[in-house]
PDB file of C-alpha atoms in Angstrom:
ATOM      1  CA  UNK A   1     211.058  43.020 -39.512  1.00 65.00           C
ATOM      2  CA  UNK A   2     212.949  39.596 -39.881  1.00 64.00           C
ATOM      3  CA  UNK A   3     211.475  36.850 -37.536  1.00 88.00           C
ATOM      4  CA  UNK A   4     213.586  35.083 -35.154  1.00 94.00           C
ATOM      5  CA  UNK A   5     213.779  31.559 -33.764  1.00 95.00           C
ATOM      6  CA  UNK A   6     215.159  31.264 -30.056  1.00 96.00           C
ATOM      7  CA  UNK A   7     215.294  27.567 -28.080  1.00 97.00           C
ATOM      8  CA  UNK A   8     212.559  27.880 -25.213  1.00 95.00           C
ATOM      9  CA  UNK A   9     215.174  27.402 -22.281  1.00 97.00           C
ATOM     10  CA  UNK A  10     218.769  26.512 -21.621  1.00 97.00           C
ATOM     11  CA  UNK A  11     220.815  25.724 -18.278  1.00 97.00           C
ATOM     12  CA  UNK A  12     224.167  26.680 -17.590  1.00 97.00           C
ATOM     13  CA  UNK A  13     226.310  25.845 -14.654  1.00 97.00           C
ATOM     14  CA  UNK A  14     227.969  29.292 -13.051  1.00 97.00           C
ATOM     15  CA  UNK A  15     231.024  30.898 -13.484  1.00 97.00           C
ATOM     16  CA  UNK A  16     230.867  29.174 -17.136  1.00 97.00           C
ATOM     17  CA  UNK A  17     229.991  30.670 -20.711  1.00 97.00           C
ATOM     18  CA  UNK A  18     226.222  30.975 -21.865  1.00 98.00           C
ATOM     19  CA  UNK A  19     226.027  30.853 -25.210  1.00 98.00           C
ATOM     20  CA  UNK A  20     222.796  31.481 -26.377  1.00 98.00           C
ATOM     21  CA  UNK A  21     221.432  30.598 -30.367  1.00 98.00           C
ATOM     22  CA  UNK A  22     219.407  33.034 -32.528  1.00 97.00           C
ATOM     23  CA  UNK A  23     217.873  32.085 -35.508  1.00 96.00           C
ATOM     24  CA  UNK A  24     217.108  34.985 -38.232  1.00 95.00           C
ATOM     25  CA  UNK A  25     217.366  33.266 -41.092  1.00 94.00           C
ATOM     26  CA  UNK A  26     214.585  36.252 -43.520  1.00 92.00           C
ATOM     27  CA  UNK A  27     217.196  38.814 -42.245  1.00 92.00           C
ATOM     28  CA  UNK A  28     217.511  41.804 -44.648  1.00 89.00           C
ATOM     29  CA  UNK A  29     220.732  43.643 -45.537  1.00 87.00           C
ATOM     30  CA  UNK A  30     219.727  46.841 -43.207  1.00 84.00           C
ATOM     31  CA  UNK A  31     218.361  44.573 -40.101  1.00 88.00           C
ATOM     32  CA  UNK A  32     220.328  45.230 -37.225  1.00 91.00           C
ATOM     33  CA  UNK A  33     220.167  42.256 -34.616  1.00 94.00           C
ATOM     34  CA  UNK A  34     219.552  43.237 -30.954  1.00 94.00           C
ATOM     35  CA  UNK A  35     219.852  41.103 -27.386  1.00 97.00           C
ATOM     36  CA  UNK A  36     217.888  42.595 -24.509  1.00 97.00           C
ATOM     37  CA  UNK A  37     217.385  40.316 -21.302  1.00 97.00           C
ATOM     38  CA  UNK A  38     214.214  40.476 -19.052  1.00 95.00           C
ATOM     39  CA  UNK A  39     214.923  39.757 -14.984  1.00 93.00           C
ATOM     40  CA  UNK A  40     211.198  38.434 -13.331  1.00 85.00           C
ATOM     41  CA  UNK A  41     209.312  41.524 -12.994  1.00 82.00           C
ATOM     42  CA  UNK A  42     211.552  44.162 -14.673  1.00 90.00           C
ATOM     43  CA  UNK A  43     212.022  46.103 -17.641  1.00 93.00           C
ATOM     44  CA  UNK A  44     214.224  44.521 -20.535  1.00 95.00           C
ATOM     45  CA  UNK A  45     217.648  45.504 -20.159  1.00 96.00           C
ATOM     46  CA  UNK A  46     219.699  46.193 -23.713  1.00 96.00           C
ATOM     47  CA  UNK A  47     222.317  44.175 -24.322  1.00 97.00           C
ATOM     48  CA  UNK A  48     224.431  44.790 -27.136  1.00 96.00           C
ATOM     49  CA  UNK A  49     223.646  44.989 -30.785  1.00 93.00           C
ATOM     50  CA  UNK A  50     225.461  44.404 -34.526  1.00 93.00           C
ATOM     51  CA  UNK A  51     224.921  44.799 -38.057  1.00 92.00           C
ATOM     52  CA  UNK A  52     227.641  42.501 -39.151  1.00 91.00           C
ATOM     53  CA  UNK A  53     230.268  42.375 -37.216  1.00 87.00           C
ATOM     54  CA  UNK A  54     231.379  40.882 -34.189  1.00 94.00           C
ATOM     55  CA  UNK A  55     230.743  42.905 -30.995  1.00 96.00           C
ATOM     56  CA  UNK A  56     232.072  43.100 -27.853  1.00 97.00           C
ATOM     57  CA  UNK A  57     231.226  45.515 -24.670  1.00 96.00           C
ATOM     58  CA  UNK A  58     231.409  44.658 -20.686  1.00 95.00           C
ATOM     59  CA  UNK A  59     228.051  42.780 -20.642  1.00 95.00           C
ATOM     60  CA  UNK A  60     228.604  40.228 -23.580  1.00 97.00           C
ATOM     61  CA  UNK A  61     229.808  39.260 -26.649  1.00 98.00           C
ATOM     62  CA  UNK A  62     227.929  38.893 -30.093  1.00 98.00           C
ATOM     63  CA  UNK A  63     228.622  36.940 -32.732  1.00 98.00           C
ATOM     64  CA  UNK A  64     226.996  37.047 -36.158  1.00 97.00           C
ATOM     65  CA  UNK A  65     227.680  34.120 -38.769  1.00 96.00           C
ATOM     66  CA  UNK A  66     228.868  35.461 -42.493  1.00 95.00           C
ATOM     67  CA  UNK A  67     225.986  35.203 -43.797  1.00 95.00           C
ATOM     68  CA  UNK A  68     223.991  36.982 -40.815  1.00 96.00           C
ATOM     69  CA  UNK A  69     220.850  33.882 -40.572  1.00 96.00           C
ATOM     70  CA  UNK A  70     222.157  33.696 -37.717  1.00 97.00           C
ATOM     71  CA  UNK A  71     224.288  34.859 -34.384  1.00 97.00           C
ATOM     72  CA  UNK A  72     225.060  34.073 -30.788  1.00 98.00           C
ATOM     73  CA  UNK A  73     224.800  35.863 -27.513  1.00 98.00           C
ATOM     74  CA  UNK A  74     227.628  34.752 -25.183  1.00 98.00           C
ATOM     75  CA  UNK A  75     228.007  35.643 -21.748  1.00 98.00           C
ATOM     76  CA  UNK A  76     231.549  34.686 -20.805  1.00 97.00           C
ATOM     77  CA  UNK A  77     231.334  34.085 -17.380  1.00 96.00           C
ATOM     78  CA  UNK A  78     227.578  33.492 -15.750  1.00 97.00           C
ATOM     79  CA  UNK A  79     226.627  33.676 -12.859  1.00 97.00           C
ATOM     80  CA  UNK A  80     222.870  33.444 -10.976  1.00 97.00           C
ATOM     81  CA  UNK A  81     222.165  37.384 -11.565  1.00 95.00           C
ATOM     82  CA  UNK A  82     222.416  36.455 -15.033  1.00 97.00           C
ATOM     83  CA  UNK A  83     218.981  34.181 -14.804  1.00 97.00           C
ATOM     84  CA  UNK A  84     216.421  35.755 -16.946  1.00 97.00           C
ATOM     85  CA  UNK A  85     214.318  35.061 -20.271  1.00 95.00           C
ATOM     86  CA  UNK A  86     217.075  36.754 -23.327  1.00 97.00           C
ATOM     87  CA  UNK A  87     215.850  38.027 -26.375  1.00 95.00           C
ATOM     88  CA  UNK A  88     216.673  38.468 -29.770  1.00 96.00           C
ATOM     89  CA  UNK A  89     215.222  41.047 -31.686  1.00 93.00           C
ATOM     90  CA  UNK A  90     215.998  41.609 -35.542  1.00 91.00           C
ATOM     91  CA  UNK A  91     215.091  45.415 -36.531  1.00 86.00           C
ATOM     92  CA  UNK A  92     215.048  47.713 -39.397  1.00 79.00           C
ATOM     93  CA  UNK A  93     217.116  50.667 -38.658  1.00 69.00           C
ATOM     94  CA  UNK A  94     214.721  53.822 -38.816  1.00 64.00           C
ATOM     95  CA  UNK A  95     213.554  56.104 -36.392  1.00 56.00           C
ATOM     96  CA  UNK A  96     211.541  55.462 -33.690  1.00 64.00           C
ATOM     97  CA  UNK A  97     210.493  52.141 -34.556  1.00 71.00           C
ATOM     98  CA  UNK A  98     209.671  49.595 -32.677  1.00 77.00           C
ATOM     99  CA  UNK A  99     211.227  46.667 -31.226  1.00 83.00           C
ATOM    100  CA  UNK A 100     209.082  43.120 -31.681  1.00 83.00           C
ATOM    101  CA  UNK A 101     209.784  41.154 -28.565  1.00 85.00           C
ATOM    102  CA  UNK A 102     209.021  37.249 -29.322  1.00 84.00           C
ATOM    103  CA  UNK A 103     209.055  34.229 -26.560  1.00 85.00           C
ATOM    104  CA  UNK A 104     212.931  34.278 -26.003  1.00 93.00           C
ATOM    105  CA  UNK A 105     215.184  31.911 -24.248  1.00 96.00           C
ATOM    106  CA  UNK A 106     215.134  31.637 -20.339  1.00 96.00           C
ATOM    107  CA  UNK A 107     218.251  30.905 -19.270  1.00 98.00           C
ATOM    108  CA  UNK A 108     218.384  29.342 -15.315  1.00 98.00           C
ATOM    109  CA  UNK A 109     222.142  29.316 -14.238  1.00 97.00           C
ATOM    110  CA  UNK A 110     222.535  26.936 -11.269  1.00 96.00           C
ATOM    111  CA  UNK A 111     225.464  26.530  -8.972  1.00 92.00           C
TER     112      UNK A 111
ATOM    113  CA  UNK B   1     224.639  59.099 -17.412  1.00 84.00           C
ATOM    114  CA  UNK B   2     221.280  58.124 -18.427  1.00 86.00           C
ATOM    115  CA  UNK B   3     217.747  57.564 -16.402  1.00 91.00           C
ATOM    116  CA  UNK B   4     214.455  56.834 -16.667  1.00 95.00           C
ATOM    117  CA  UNK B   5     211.999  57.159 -13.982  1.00 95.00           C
ATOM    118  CA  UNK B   6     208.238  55.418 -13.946  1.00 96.00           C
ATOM    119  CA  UNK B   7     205.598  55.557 -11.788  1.00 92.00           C
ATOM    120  CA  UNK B   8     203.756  54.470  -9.904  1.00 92.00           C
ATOM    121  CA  UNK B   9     205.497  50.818  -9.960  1.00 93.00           C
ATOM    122  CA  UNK B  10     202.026  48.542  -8.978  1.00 95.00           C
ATOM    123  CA  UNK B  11     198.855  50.071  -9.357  1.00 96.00           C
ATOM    124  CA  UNK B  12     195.491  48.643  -8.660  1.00 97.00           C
ATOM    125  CA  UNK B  13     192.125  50.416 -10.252  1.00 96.00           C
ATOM    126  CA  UNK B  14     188.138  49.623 -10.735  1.00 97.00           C
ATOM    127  CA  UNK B  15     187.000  49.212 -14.242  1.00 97.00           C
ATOM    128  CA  UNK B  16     185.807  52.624 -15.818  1.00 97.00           C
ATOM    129  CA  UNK B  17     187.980  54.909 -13.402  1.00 97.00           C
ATOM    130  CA  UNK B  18     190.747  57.275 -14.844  1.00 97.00           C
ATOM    131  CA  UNK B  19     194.587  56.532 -15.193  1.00 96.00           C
ATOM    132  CA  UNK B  20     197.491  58.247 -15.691  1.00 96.00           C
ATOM    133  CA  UNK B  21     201.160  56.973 -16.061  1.00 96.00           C
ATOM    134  CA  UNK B  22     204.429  58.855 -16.205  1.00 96.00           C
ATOM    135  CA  UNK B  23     207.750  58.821 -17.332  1.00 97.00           C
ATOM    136  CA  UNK B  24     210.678  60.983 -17.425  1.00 97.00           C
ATOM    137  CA  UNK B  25     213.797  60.586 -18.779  1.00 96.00           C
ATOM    138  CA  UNK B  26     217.347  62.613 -17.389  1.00 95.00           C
ATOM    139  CA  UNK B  27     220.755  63.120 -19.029  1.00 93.00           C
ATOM    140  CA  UNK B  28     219.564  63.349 -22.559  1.00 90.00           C
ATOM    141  CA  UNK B  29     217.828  65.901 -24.488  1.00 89.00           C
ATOM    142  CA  UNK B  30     215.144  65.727 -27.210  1.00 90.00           C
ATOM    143  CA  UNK B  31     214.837  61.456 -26.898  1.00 92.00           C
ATOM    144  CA  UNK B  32     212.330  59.211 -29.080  1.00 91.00           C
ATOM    145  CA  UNK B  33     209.860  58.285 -26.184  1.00 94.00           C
ATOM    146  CA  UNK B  34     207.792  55.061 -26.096  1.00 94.00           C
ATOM    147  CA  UNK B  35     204.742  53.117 -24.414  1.00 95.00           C
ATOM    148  CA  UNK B  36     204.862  49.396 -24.700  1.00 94.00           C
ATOM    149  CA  UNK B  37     202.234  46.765 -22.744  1.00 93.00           C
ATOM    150  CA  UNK B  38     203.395  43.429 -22.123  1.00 90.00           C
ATOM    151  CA  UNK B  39     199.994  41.653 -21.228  1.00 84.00           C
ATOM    152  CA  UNK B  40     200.718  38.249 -18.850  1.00 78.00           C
ATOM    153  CA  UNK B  41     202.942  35.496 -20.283  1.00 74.00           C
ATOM    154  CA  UNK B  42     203.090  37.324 -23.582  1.00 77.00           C
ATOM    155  CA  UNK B  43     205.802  39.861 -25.528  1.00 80.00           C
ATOM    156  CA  UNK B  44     205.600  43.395 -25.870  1.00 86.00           C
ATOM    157  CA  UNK B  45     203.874  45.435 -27.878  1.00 88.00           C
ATOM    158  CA  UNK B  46     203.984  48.933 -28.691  1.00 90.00           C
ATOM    159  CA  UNK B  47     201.321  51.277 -27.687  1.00 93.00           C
ATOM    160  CA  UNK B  48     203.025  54.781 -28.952  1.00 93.00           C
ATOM    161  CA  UNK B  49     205.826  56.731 -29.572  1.00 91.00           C
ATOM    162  CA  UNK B  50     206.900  60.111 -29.817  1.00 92.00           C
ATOM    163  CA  UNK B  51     209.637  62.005 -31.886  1.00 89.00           C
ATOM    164  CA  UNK B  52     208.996  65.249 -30.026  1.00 91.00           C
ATOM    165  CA  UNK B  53     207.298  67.470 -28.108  1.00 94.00           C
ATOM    166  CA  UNK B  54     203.364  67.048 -28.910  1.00 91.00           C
ATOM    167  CA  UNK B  55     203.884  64.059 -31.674  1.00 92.00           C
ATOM    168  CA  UNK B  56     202.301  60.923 -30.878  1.00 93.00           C
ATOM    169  CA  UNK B  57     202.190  58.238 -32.881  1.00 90.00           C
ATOM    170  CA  UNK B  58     199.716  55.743 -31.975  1.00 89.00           C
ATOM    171  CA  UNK B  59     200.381  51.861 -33.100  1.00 84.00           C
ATOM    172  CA  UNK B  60     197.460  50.602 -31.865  1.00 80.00           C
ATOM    173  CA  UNK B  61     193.595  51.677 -31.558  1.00 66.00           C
ATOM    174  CA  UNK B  62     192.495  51.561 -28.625  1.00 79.00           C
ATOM    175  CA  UNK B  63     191.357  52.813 -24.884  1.00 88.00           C
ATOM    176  CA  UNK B  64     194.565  54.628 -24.180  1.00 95.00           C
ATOM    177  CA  UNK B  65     196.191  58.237 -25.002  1.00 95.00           C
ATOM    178  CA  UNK B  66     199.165  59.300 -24.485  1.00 96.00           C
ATOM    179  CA  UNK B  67     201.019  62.859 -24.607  1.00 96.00           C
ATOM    180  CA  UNK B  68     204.120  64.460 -24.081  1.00 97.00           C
ATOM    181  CA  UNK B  69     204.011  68.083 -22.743  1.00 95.00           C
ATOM    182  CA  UNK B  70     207.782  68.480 -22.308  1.00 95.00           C
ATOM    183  CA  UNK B  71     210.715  67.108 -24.031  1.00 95.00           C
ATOM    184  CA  UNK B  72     211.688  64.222 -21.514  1.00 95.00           C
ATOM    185  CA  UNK B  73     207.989  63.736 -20.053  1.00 96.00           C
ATOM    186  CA  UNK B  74     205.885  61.122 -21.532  1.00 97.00           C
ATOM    187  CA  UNK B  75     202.152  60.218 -20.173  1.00 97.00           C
ATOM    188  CA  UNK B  76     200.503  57.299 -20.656  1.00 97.00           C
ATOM    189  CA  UNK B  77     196.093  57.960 -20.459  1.00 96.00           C
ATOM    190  CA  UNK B  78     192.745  56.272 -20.499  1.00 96.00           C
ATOM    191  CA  UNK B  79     189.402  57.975 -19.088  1.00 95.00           C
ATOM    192  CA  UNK B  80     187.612  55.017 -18.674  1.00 96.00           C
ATOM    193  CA  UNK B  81     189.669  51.653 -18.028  1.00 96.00           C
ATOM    194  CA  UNK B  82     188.368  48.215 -18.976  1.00 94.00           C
ATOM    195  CA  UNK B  83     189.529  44.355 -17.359  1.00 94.00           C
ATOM    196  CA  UNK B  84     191.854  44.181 -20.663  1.00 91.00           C
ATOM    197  CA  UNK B  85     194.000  47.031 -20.177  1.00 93.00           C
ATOM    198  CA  UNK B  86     195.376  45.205 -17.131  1.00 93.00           C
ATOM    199  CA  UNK B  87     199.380  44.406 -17.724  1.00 94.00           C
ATOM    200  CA  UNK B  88     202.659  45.280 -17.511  1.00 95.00           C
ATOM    201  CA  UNK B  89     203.199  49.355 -18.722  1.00 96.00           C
ATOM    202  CA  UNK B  90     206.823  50.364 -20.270  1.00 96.00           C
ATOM    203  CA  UNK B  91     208.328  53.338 -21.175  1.00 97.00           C
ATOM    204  CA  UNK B  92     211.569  53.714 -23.047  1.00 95.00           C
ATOM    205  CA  UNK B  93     213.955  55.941 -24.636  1.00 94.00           C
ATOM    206  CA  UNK B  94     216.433  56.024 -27.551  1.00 91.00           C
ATOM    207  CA  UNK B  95     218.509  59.057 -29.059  1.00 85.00           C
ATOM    208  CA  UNK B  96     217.546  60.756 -31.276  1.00 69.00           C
ATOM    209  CA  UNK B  97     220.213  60.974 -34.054  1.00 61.00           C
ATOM    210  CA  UNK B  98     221.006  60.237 -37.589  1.00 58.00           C
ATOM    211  CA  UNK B  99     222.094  56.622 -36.599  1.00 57.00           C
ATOM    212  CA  UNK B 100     218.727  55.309 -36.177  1.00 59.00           C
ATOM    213  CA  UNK B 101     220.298  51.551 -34.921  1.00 74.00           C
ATOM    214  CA  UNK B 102     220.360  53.486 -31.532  1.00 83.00           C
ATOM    215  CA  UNK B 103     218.885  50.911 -28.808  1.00 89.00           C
ATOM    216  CA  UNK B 104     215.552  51.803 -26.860  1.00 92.00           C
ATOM    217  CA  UNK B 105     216.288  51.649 -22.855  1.00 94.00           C
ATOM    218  CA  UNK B 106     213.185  50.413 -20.770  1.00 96.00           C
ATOM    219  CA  UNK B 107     212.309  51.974 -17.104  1.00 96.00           C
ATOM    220  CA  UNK B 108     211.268  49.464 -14.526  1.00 94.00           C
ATOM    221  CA  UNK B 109     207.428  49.361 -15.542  1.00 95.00           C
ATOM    222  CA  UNK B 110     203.915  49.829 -14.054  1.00 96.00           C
ATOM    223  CA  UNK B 111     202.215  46.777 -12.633  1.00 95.00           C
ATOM    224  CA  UNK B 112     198.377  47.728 -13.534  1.00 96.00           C
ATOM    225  CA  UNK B 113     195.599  45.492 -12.512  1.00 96.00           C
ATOM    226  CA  UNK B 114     192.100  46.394 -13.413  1.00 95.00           C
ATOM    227  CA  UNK B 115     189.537  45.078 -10.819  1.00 94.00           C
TER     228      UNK B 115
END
């Protein structure tokens, strides 16, 4: 699986957008990218995923660049419950396999 | 809707006794099933997974087993533990289906420290 590149931590005031980078820059044509987030002491929650396109659901927004080296996880509006360390996970669609977890990106949102 | 249930959440255990973790998983039927660690400060890794009743794949050698009697019950093993299998235990689930991009959802893991 492609390797991924993720800043070490990023701030964002609440109630505005978090837009956090993902670097995948070896990604292969079948690689699906992935977001999960990990709250202190929990299990990673899923996020949303793509292949190429744009993606939206109630939890975020993903956006892959043409060339898909790279994409961004938005979260439109955040707010403290949002505080956690976000990954970005690049995967080989086939069954049952895994997912590599790297370092991520801890976002702290602050009043 | 979807669950996944682990336990126990914190466990504490001597070096060299048994252990036994389970999972199950409600509202789907005939799930991929999976056993990460995630070992202090570091990412997860993935211990097995299963495609079915009775197949385990394991991804790593090492002190743990794990089985799956039933189609949505997945048991994590060891008969003797040692100081390094302390961590963080997760199970998760993803469909099984033709579109294999299907996400893996994680239960709220197993605190074990070895003492």
């Amino acid at each position: 699986d492609a390797k991924t590149t993720q800043p070490t931590s990023m701030d964002c005031a609440e109630g505005r957008a978090a837009n956090l980078p993902c670097n995948h820059s070896t990604i292969s044509g079948n690689e699906y990218v992935y977001w999960y987030r990990q709250i202190h002491s929990q299990g990673p929650q899923y996020i949303i995923h793509g292949l190429k396109n744009n993606e939206t659901n109630e939890m975020a927004s993903l956006i892959i660049t043409e060339d898909r080296k790279s994409s961004t996880l938005i979260l439109p509006h955040a707010t403290l419950r949002d505080t956690a360390v976000y990954y970005c996970i690049v995967r080989v669609a086939g069954t049952a396999s895994k997912l590599t977890f790297g370092t991520g990106t801890r976002l702290q949102v602050t009043l | 809707s979807q669950t996944i249930h682990q336990w126990p959440a914190t466990l504490v255990q001597p070096v060299g006794s048994p252990l036994s973790l389970e999972c199950t998983v409600e509202g789907t039927s005939n799930p991929n099933l999976y056993w990460y660690r995630q070992a202090a400060g570091r990412g997860l890794q993935l211990l097995f997974y299963s495609v079915g009743i009775g197949q385990i794949s394991s991804e790593v050698p090492q002190n743990l087993s794990a089985s799956r009697p039933q189609d949505r019950q997945f048991i994590l093993s060891s008969k003797k533990l040692l100081l390094s299998d302390s961590g963080f235990y997760l199970c998760a689930w993803s469909v099984l289906s033709g579109l294999s991009n299907q996400p893996q959802h994680f239960g709220d893991g197993t605190r074990l420290s070895i003492l």
